[in-house]
């Protein structure tokens, strides 16, 4: 039994290895982009909206408002990155109900890649908002002695981000597979439903944590306050 | 090993591509259309507020116009009442004037009727008195009324006042025209002679004397002597009677009118 979809090799020619993770990632990407392109090809400004446009507007507006509520800043710069994180993760997790689908988020490589993206995005957004000097100076606050701990904190939270998502999705899939082998009827259905709920929650947690890290780095004054309060809330 | 580094980098690349694609196909169009809709809503809201303000203004204008109309209506009503009252007073004055005119006309008519009645009455009374006197004298004393009348007239000639007698004599001495004796009846010859004799004896004249019968001279005899008149006539008595009757009628008419007039005025 495979723990990670990475181990399902579809095509391999060193160093290129096409595994199930990449394949289902592309499928998920294709689904997201296809639906978006299909719905947004002809948008209506009038109050009476087509159903699909209404659904997409609800999603985008929901993400937009969440970002604004959490960061207390203009959501526009963060919308693309954080919104894509949430949509990709939640779509991947929800598609696990499709038989034969392996969620890419069940792969530690995917979650590590996403965490790596967050790890890189934090200084990029921080420098873009504050400038290089102010951003680097934030690592020396409140005292330069804290610099090593700040650096360790950066790496550890990236690792925690990756492991949290991977662990939850992988464990859900694994639990469902184990229960399916032990109790073939009813119980796996309940576990699948629970898996869907957990999948949505984990997507939300991952996105909000990434948002908190990025937004806190973007604002020196609120850095400590945001990190401590928001991490406590979501972890 | 759970981490495949090739997959990690591929996923990083996939994620970045997905971010770019969703930014292009999802966030930008959706935000754009939402922003546009927001602008439209704000425009409509502003338009609605503008229309509401206009409606409010129109309502205020309408209320002002309505108030002005009510004031005009009240003014017209007051003017109409004043005009109606003036017209009423004018009509009342007109009616009073007509009543006064009618009353005057009625009084004139009454006066004319009264005069005519008195004239007729006088003539009838004279004729009746004459007839009664004639009949009474004839039946009781076997005397003729004309004869008695001539006797009384002659007696009056004899008893003229001195001043009147002198005035007549003086007047006769200045003229030679005939003396005219007018009587209401055809005087017999003996009576004519008696009158001539009496005139000759009283005034010593040689003037010619003419006798004329005058129907308008009611039961009497009259002599014109150089502008002076000596008359005895039943008309003299009747004039006194007429004056008394006229006074009595006028008094009764006035009292009757004073009783009727307040009632007729109050009806108006």
Coordinates of C-alpha atoms in Angstrom, one line a residue:
Chain A
X1 CA 0.0 0.0 0.0
X2 CA 1.2 3.5 -1.0
X3 CA 1.4 6.1 1.7
X4 CA 2.1 8.9 -0.9
X5 CA 0.9 9.2 -4.5
X6 CA 4.6 10.0 -5.3
X7 CA 5.2 6.3 -5.2
X8 CA 2.7 5.7 -8.0
X9 CA 4.9 6.0 -11.1
X10 CA 3.2 6.5 -14.4
X11 CA 6.1 7.4 -16.5
X12 CA 9.8 7.5 -15.7
X13 CA 12.9 8.5 -17.6
X14 CA 15.6 9.8 -15.3
X15 CA 15.6 12.4 -14.0
X16 CA 12.0 13.0 -15.1
X17 CA 9.6 10.9 -13.1
X18 CA 5.9 11.4 -13.8
X19 CA 4.0 10.2 -10.8
X20 CA 0.4 10.3 -9.7
X21 CA 1.0 13.5 -7.7
X22 CA 2.0 15.5 -10.7
X23 CA -0.7 13.9 -12.9
X24 CA -3.5 14.7 -10.4
X25 CA -2.1 18.1 -9.8
X26 CA -2.4 18.8 -13.5
X27 CA -5.9 17.5 -13.5
X28 CA -6.8 19.7 -10.6
X29 CA -5.1 22.7 -12.2
X30 CA -6.9 22.0 -15.4
X31 CA -10.2 21.7 -13.6
X32 CA -9.7 25.0 -11.8
X33 CA -8.4 26.9 -14.7
X34 CA -11.0 25.4 -17.1
X35 CA -14.0 26.2 -14.9
X36 CA -12.6 29.7 -14.3
X37 CA -12.0 30.4 -17.9
X38 CA -15.4 28.9 -18.9
X39 CA -17.3 30.9 -16.4
X40 CA -15.4 34.2 -16.8
X41 CA -15.5 34.2 -20.6
X42 CA -18.8 36.2 -20.5
X43 CA -19.4 37.9 -17.2
X44 CA -22.6 39.8 -16.4
X45 CA -22.6 43.1 -14.6
X46 CA -26.3 43.1 -14.0
X47 CA -27.6 42.1 -10.6
X48 CA -29.3 38.9 -12.0
X49 CA -26.3 36.6 -12.4
X50 CA -25.7 33.2 -13.9
X51 CA -25.4 30.5 -11.3
X52 CA -21.8 29.6 -12.0
X53 CA -20.7 33.3 -12.0
X54 CA -22.5 33.7 -8.7
X55 CA -20.7 30.7 -7.2
X56 CA -17.3 32.0 -8.3
X57 CA -18.1 35.5 -7.1
X58 CA -19.1 34.1 -3.7
X59 CA -15.9 32.2 -3.5
X60 CA -13.6 35.0 -4.5
X61 CA -15.5 37.6 -2.4
X62 CA -15.3 35.2 0.6
X63 CA -11.6 34.8 0.2
X64 CA -11.2 38.6 -0.3
X65 CA -13.2 39.4 2.8
X66 CA -11.3 36.8 4.9
X67 CA -8.0 38.3 3.8
X68 CA -9.2 41.8 4.7
X69 CA -10.5 40.7 8.1
X70 CA -7.4 38.9 9.0
X71 CA -4.8 41.3 7.7
X72 CA -6.7 44.6 8.2
X73 CA -5.0 45.6 4.9
X74 CA -5.9 45.9 1.3
X75 CA -6.5 42.2 0.2
X76 CA -5.6 42.7 -3.5
X77 CA -1.8 41.9 -3.2
X78 CA -2.4 38.7 -1.3
X79 CA -5.5 37.5 -3.1
X80 CA -3.8 35.6 -6.0
X81 CA -1.3 33.7 -3.8
X82 CA -3.5 32.9 -0.8
X83 CA -6.6 32.3 -2.8
X84 CA -4.8 29.9 -5.1
X85 CA -3.4 28.1 -2.2
X86 CA -6.9 27.6 -0.7
X87 CA -8.6 26.7 -3.9
X88 CA -5.9 24.2 -5.0
X89 CA -5.8 22.5 -1.6
X90 CA -9.6 22.4 -1.0
X91 CA -10.2 21.2 -4.6
X92 CA -7.6 18.5 -4.2
X93 CA -9.1 17.4 -0.9
X94 CA -12.7 17.4 -2.0
X95 CA -11.9 15.4 -5.2
X96 CA -10.8 12.5 -3.0
X97 CA -14.5 11.4 -3.1
X98 CA -13.9 10.5 -6.8
X99 CA -12.9 6.9 -7.0
X100 CA -9.3 6.5 -8.2
X101 CA -8.4 10.1 -7.4
X102 CA -5.3 10.6 -5.3
X103 CA -5.2 14.0 -3.7
X104 CA -1.8 15.7 -4.5
X105 CA -2.0 17.2 -1.0
X106 CA -1.5 13.7 0.3
X107 CA 2.0 13.9 -1.0
X108 CA 4.7 15.4 1.3
X109 CA 6.4 16.6 -1.9
X110 CA 3.3 18.7 -2.7
X111 CA 2.9 20.1 0.8
X112 CA 6.6 20.8 1.0
X113 CA 6.4 22.6 -2.3
X114 CA 3.5 24.7 -1.1
X115 CA 5.3 25.4 2.2
X116 CA 8.4 26.3 0.3
X117 CA 6.4 28.7 -1.8
X118 CA 5.0 30.3 1.5
X119 CA 8.6 30.3 2.8
X120 CA 9.8 32.3 -0.2
X121 CA 6.6 34.4 -0.4
X122 CA 7.0 35.8 3.1
X123 CA 10.2 37.7 2.5
X124 CA 9.1 38.7 -1.0
X125 CA 5.9 40.3 0.2
X126 CA 7.7 41.7 3.2
X127 CA 10.4 43.4 1.2
X128 CA 7.9 44.6 -1.4
X129 CA 5.8 46.2 1.3
X130 CA 8.5 47.6 3.6
X131 CA 11.7 47.6 1.6
X132 CA 14.8 45.4 2.1
X133 CA 16.3 47.2 5.0
X134 CA 13.2 47.4 7.1
X135 CA 12.4 43.8 6.5
X136 CA 15.9 42.6 7.5
X137 CA 15.7 44.9 10.5
X138 CA 12.6 43.1 11.7
X139 CA 14.7 40.0 12.4
X140 CA 16.8 42.0 14.9
X141 CA 13.8 43.1 16.9
X142 CA 13.3 43.2 19.7
X143 CA 17.0 42.4 20.2
X144 CA 19.7 41.0 17.9
X145 CA 20.1 38.0 20.3
X146 CA 16.7 36.8 18.9
X147 CA 18.1 36.5 15.4
X148 CA 18.9 32.8 15.5
X149 CA 15.5 32.0 17.0
X150 CA 13.8 34.1 14.4
X151 CA 15.6 32.1 11.6
X152 CA 14.8 28.8 13.3
X153 CA 11.2 29.9 13.6
X154 CA 11.0 30.7 9.9
X155 CA 12.2 27.2 9.0
X156 CA 10.3 25.4 11.7
X157 CA 7.0 26.9 10.7
X158 CA 7.5 26.1 7.1
X159 CA 8.2 22.5 8.1
X160 CA 5.2 22.5 10.4
X161 CA 3.0 23.9 7.6
X162 CA 4.1 21.1 5.2
X163 CA 3.8 18.3 7.7
X164 CA 0.4 19.4 9.1
X165 CA -1.3 19.3 5.7
X166 CA 0.5 16.2 4.6
X167 CA -0.3 14.4 7.8
X168 CA -3.9 15.2 7.9
X169 CA -4.6 14.3 4.3
X170 CA -2.4 11.3 4.2
X171 CA -3.8 10.0 7.5
X172 CA -7.3 10.5 6.3
X173 CA -6.7 8.5 3.1
X174 CA -4.8 5.9 5.0
X175 CA -7.4 5.5 7.6
X176 CA -10.1 5.2 4.9
X177 CA -8.0 2.5 3.2
X178 CA -7.4 0.6 6.4
X179 CA -11.1 0.7 7.4
X180 CA -12.2 -0.3 3.9
X181 CA -10.1 -3.5 4.3
X182 CA -11.5 -4.1 7.8
X183 CA -15.1 -3.0 7.6
X184 CA -16.1 -2.8 4.0
X185 CA -19.6 -1.3 4.5
X186 CA -20.8 2.1 5.9
X187 CA -17.8 3.0 8.1
X188 CA -15.6 4.0 5.1
X189 CA -18.5 6.3 3.9
X190 CA -18.5 8.1 7.2
X191 CA -14.8 8.3 7.2
X192 CA -14.9 9.8 3.7
X193 CA -17.4 12.5 4.9
X194 CA -15.1 13.2 7.8
X195 CA -12.2 13.4 5.4
X196 CA -14.0 16.0 3.3
X197 CA -14.6 18.1 6.4
X198 CA -11.0 17.8 7.5
X199 CA -9.9 18.5 4.0
X200 CA -11.8 21.8 3.9
X201 CA -10.6 22.7 7.4
X202 CA -7.0 21.9 6.5
X203 CA -7.1 24.0 3.4
X204 CA -8.5 26.9 5.4
X205 CA -5.9 26.5 8.1
X206 CA -3.0 26.2 5.6
X207 CA -4.2 29.3 3.7
X208 CA -4.8 31.4 6.8
X209 CA -1.5 30.5 8.4
X210 CA 0.3 31.3 5.1
X211 CA -1.6 34.6 5.1
X212 CA -0.7 35.4 8.6
X213 CA 3.0 34.7 8.0
X214 CA 3.0 36.9 4.9
X215 CA 0.9 39.7 6.3
X216 CA 2.9 39.8 9.6
X217 CA 6.1 40.1 7.6
X218 CA 4.6 42.9 5.6
X219 CA 3.9 45.0 8.7
X220 CA 6.7 45.6 11.1
X221 CA 4.6 47.2 13.7
X222 CA 2.1 44.4 13.9
X223 CA 4.6 41.6 13.4
X224 CA 4.9 40.2 16.9
X225 CA 1.3 40.7 17.7
X226 CA 0.0 39.0 14.6
X227 CA 2.3 36.0 14.7
X228 CA 1.6 35.3 18.4
X229 CA -2.1 35.8 18.3
X230 CA -2.9 34.2 14.9
X231 CA -0.7 31.2 15.5
X232 CA -2.3 30.5 18.8
X233 CA -5.7 30.8 17.2
X234 CA -5.1 28.5 14.3
X235 CA -2.6 26.0 15.6
Chain B
X1 CA 12.0 8.9 1.5
X2 CA 8.6 10.7 1.4
X3 CA 9.9 13.7 -0.4
X4 CA 10.7 13.5 -4.1
X5 CA 12.7 16.6 -4.8
X6 CA 11.9 16.5 -8.5
X7 CA 8.2 16.4 -7.6
X8 CA 8.7 19.2 -5.1
X9 CA 10.2 21.5 -7.7
X10 CA 7.6 20.5 -10.3
X11 CA 4.9 21.2 -7.8
X12 CA 6.4 24.6 -7.0
X13 CA 6.4 25.3 -10.7
X14 CA 2.9 24.0 -11.1
X15 CA 1.7 26.1 -8.2
X16 CA 3.3 29.3 -9.6
X17 CA 1.7 28.6 -13.0
X18 CA -1.6 28.0 -11.3
X19 CA -1.3 31.3 -9.5
X20 CA -0.7 33.1 -12.7
X21 CA -3.5 31.3 -14.6
X22 CA -6.1 31.8 -11.8
X23 CA -5.0 35.4 -11.5
X24 CA -5.6 35.9 -15.2
X25 CA -8.7 33.8 -15.6
X26 CA -10.4 34.1 -12.2
X27 CA -9.4 36.9 -9.8
X28 CA -8.9 39.7 -12.3
X29 CA -12.2 39.2 -14.2
X30 CA -14.3 38.5 -11.1
X31 CA -12.9 41.5 -9.2
X32 CA -13.2 43.7 -12.3
X33 CA -16.9 42.8 -12.8
X34 CA -17.6 43.1 -9.0
X35 CA -15.9 46.5 -9.0
X36 CA -17.9 47.5 -12.1
X37 CA -21.1 46.3 -10.5
X38 CA -20.2 48.2 -7.3
X39 CA -19.7 51.4 -9.4
X40 CA -23.0 50.8 -11.1
X41 CA -24.7 50.3 -7.7
X42 CA -23.2 53.5 -6.4
X43 CA -24.2 55.4 -9.5
X44 CA -27.7 54.0 -9.2
X45 CA -27.7 54.9 -5.5
X46 CA -26.6 58.4 -6.3
X47 CA -29.2 58.6 -9.0
X48 CA -31.8 57.3 -6.6
X49 CA -30.7 59.9 -4.0
X50 CA -30.8 62.6 -6.6
X51 CA -34.3 61.5 -7.7
X52 CA -35.4 61.3 -4.1
X53 CA -34.1 64.8 -3.6
X54 CA -36.0 66.0 -6.7
X55 CA -39.1 64.2 -5.6
X56 CA -38.8 65.8 -2.2
X57 CA -38.3 69.2 -3.9
X58 CA -41.3 68.5 -6.1
X59 CA -43.3 67.5 -3.1
X60 CA -42.4 70.8 -1.3
X61 CA -43.3 72.7 -4.5
X62 CA -46.6 70.9 -4.8
X63 CA -47.4 71.6 -1.2
X64 CA -46.6 75.2 -1.6
X65 CA -48.7 75.4 -4.7
X66 CA -51.5 73.6 -2.9
X67 CA -51.2 76.1 0.0
X68 CA -51.3 79.0 -2.5
X69 CA -54.4 77.5 -4.2
X70 CA -56.1 77.2 -0.8
X71 CA -55.3 80.8 0.0
X72 CA -56.5 81.9 -3.4
X73 CA -59.7 79.8 -2.9
X74 CA -60.2 81.4 0.5
X75 CA -59.7 84.9 -1.0
X76 CA -62.1 84.2 -3.8
X77 CA -64.6 82.9 -1.4
X78 CA -64.3 86.0 0.7
X79 CA -64.6 88.2 -2.3
X80 CA -67.6 86.3 -3.5
X81 CA -69.3 86.6 -0.2
X82 CA -68.6 90.4 -0.1
X83 CA -69.9 90.7 -3.7
X84 CA -73.0 88.7 -2.8
X85 CA -73.6 90.9 0.3
X86 CA -73.1 94.0 -1.8
X87 CA -75.5 92.6 -4.5
X88 CA -78.0 91.8 -1.8
X89 CA -77.8 95.2 -0.3
X90 CA -78.2 96.7 -3.8
X91 CA -81.2 94.6 -4.5
X92 CA -82.7 95.5 -1.2
X93 CA -82.2 99.1 -1.9
X94 CA -83.7 98.7 -5.4
X95 CA -86.7 96.9 -4.0
X96 CA -87.2 99.6 -1.4
X97 CA -86.9 102.2 -4.1
X98 CA -89.5 100.3 -6.2
X99 CA -91.7 100.0 -3.2
X100 CA -91.4 103.8 -2.6
X101 CA -92.2 104.4 -6.3
X102 CA -95.2 102.1 -6.2
X103 CA -96.4 103.7 -3.0
X104 CA -96.1 107.2 -4.5
X105 CA -97.9 106.0 -7.6
X106 CA -100.5 104.4 -5.5
X107 CA -100.9 107.6 -3.5
X108 CA -101.2 109.6 -6.7
X109 CA -103.8 107.1 -8.0
X110 CA -105.6 107.3 -4.7
X111 CA -105.6 111.0 -4.8
X112 CA -106.9 111.1 -8.3
X113 CA -109.6 108.6 -7.4
X114 CA -110.4 110.6 -4.4
X115 CA -110.7 113.8 -6.4
X116 CA -112.8 112.1 -9.0
X117 CA -115.0 110.6 -6.3
X118 CA -115.4 114.0 -4.6
X119 CA -116.2 115.6 -7.9
X120 CA -118.8 113.1 -8.7
X121 CA -120.1 113.2 -5.1
X122 CA -120.3 116.9 -5.1
X123 CA -122.3 117.0 -8.3
X124 CA -124.6 114.2 -7.1
X125 CA -125.0 115.9 -3.7
X126 CA -125.8 119.2 -5.4
X127 CA -128.3 117.7 -7.7
X128 CA -129.8 115.7 -4.9
X129 CA -129.8 118.7 -2.5
X130 CA -131.3 120.8 -5.2
X131 CA -133.9 118.3 -5.9
X132 CA -134.6 117.7 -2.2
X133 CA -134.7 121.4 -1.5
X134 CA -136.9 122.0 -4.5
X135 CA -139.2 119.2 -3.5
X136 CA -139.2 120.3 0.2
X137 CA -139.9 123.9 -0.6
X138 CA -142.6 122.9 -3.1
X139 CA -144.3 120.4 -0.8
X140 CA -144.1 122.3 2.5
X141 CA -144.2 126.0 1.6
X142 CA -145.4 125.9 -1.9
X143 CA -142.3 127.9 -2.8
X144 CA -140.1 127.7 -5.9
X145 CA -136.4 127.1 -5.3
X146 CA -135.4 129.4 -8.1
X147 CA -137.6 132.1 -6.8
X148 CA -136.2 131.7 -3.3
X149 CA -132.7 131.7 -4.7
X150 CA -133.3 135.0 -6.5
X151 CA -134.8 136.4 -3.3
X152 CA -131.8 135.5 -1.3
X153 CA -129.5 136.9 -4.0
X154 CA -131.4 140.2 -4.0
X155 CA -131.3 140.3 -0.3
X156 CA -127.5 139.8 -0.5
X157 CA -127.3 142.7 -2.9
X158 CA -129.1 144.9 -0.5
X159 CA -126.9 144.0 2.3
X160 CA -123.5 144.4 0.7
X161 CA -120.7 145.9 2.8
X162 CA -120.0 149.5 2.1
X163 CA -116.5 149.0 1.0
X164 CA -117.6 146.4 -1.5
X165 CA -120.5 148.5 -2.7
X166 CA -118.2 151.5 -3.3
X167 CA -115.7 149.4 -5.1
X168 CA -118.4 148.1 -7.4
X169 CA -119.9 151.5 -8.0
X170 CA -116.5 152.9 -8.8
X171 CA -115.8 150.1 -11.2
X172 CA -119.2 150.6 -13.0
X173 CA -118.6 154.2 -13.4
X174 CA -115.4 153.6 -15.4
X175 CA -117.0 151.2 -18.0
X176 CA -120.0 150.9 -20.2
X177 CA -119.8 147.2 -20.9
X178 CA -122.8 145.0 -20.2
X179 CA -123.5 143.4 -16.8
X180 CA -123.5 139.7 -17.0
X181 CA -125.9 137.7 -14.9
X182 CA -125.2 133.9 -15.0
X183 CA -127.6 131.4 -13.5
X184 CA -127.7 127.6 -13.4
X185 CA -131.3 127.6 -14.6
X186 CA -133.3 129.4 -17.2
X187 CA -134.5 132.5 -15.3
X188 CA -138.2 133.5 -15.9
X189 CA -138.9 137.0 -17.1
X190 CA -140.4 138.2 -13.8
X191 CA -137.3 137.1 -11.9
X192 CA -135.1 138.7 -14.5
X193 CA -137.0 141.9 -14.0
X194 CA -136.7 141.6 -10.3
X195 CA -133.0 141.3 -10.6
X196 CA -132.8 144.3 -13.0
X197 CA -134.8 146.4 -10.7
X198 CA -132.7 145.5 -7.7
X199 CA -129.5 146.3 -9.6
X200 CA -130.9 149.7 -10.7
X201 CA -132.0 150.5 -7.2
X202 CA -128.7 149.6 -5.6
X203 CA -126.2 151.0 -8.0
X204 CA -128.2 153.5 -10.2
X205 CA -126.8 152.3 -13.4
X206 CA -127.8 152.4 -17.0
X207 CA -125.6 149.6 -18.3
X208 CA -127.2 146.9 -20.4
X209 CA -127.8 143.6 -18.5
X210 CA -127.4 140.1 -20.1
X211 CA -128.7 136.9 -18.7
X212 CA -126.9 133.7 -19.4
X213 CA -127.6 130.1 -18.4
X214 CA -124.4 128.4 -17.2
X215 CA -124.6 124.7 -16.5
X216 CA -121.3 124.7 -14.6
X217 CA -122.7 127.1 -12.1
X218 CA -124.2 124.7 -9.7
X219 CA -127.5 125.7 -8.5
X220 CA -126.9 129.4 -8.0
X221 CA -126.7 132.9 -9.5
X222 CA -123.7 135.1 -10.2
X223 CA -123.3 138.7 -11.3
X224 CA -120.1 140.1 -12.7
X225 CA -119.8 143.9 -12.2
X226 CA -116.7 145.4 -13.6
X227 CA -114.4 142.7 -12.4
X228 CA -116.3 142.3 -9.1
X229 CA -118.4 139.2 -8.6
X230 CA -121.5 138.7 -6.5
X231 CA -122.4 135.1 -6.1
X232 CA -124.8 132.9 -4.3
X233 CA -124.6 129.2 -5.1
X234 CA -125.3 125.9 -3.5
X235 CA -121.7 125.3 -4.5
X236 CA -120.5 127.5 -1.6
X237 CA -122.1 125.1 0.9
X238 CA -120.9 122.1 -1.0
X239 CA -117.3 123.4 -1.0
X240 CA -117.4 123.4 2.8
X241 CA -118.9 119.9 2.8
X242 CA -116.3 118.7 0.3
X243 CA -113.5 120.1 2.5
X244 CA -114.8 118.3 5.5
X245 CA -115.2 115.0 3.6
X246 CA -111.7 115.4 2.0
X247 CA -110.2 115.9 5.4
X248 CA -112.0 112.9 6.8
X249 CA -110.8 110.7 3.9
X250 CA -107.2 111.8 4.1
X251 CA -107.1 111.1 7.8
X252 CA -108.5 107.6 7.4
X253 CA -106.2 106.8 4.5
X254 CA -103.1 107.9 6.4
X255 CA -104.0 105.7 9.4
X256 CA -104.8 102.8 7.1
X257 CA -101.4 103.1 5.3
X258 CA -99.5 103.4 8.6
X259 CA -101.1 100.1 9.7
X260 CA -100.2 98.3 6.4
X261 CA -96.7 99.6 5.6
X262 CA -94.6 97.9 8.4
X263 CA -96.1 94.5 7.6
X264 CA -95.2 94.8 3.9
X265 CA -91.7 96.1 4.6
X266 CA -90.9 93.3 7.0
X267 CA -91.9 90.8 4.3
X268 CA -89.0 92.1 2.2

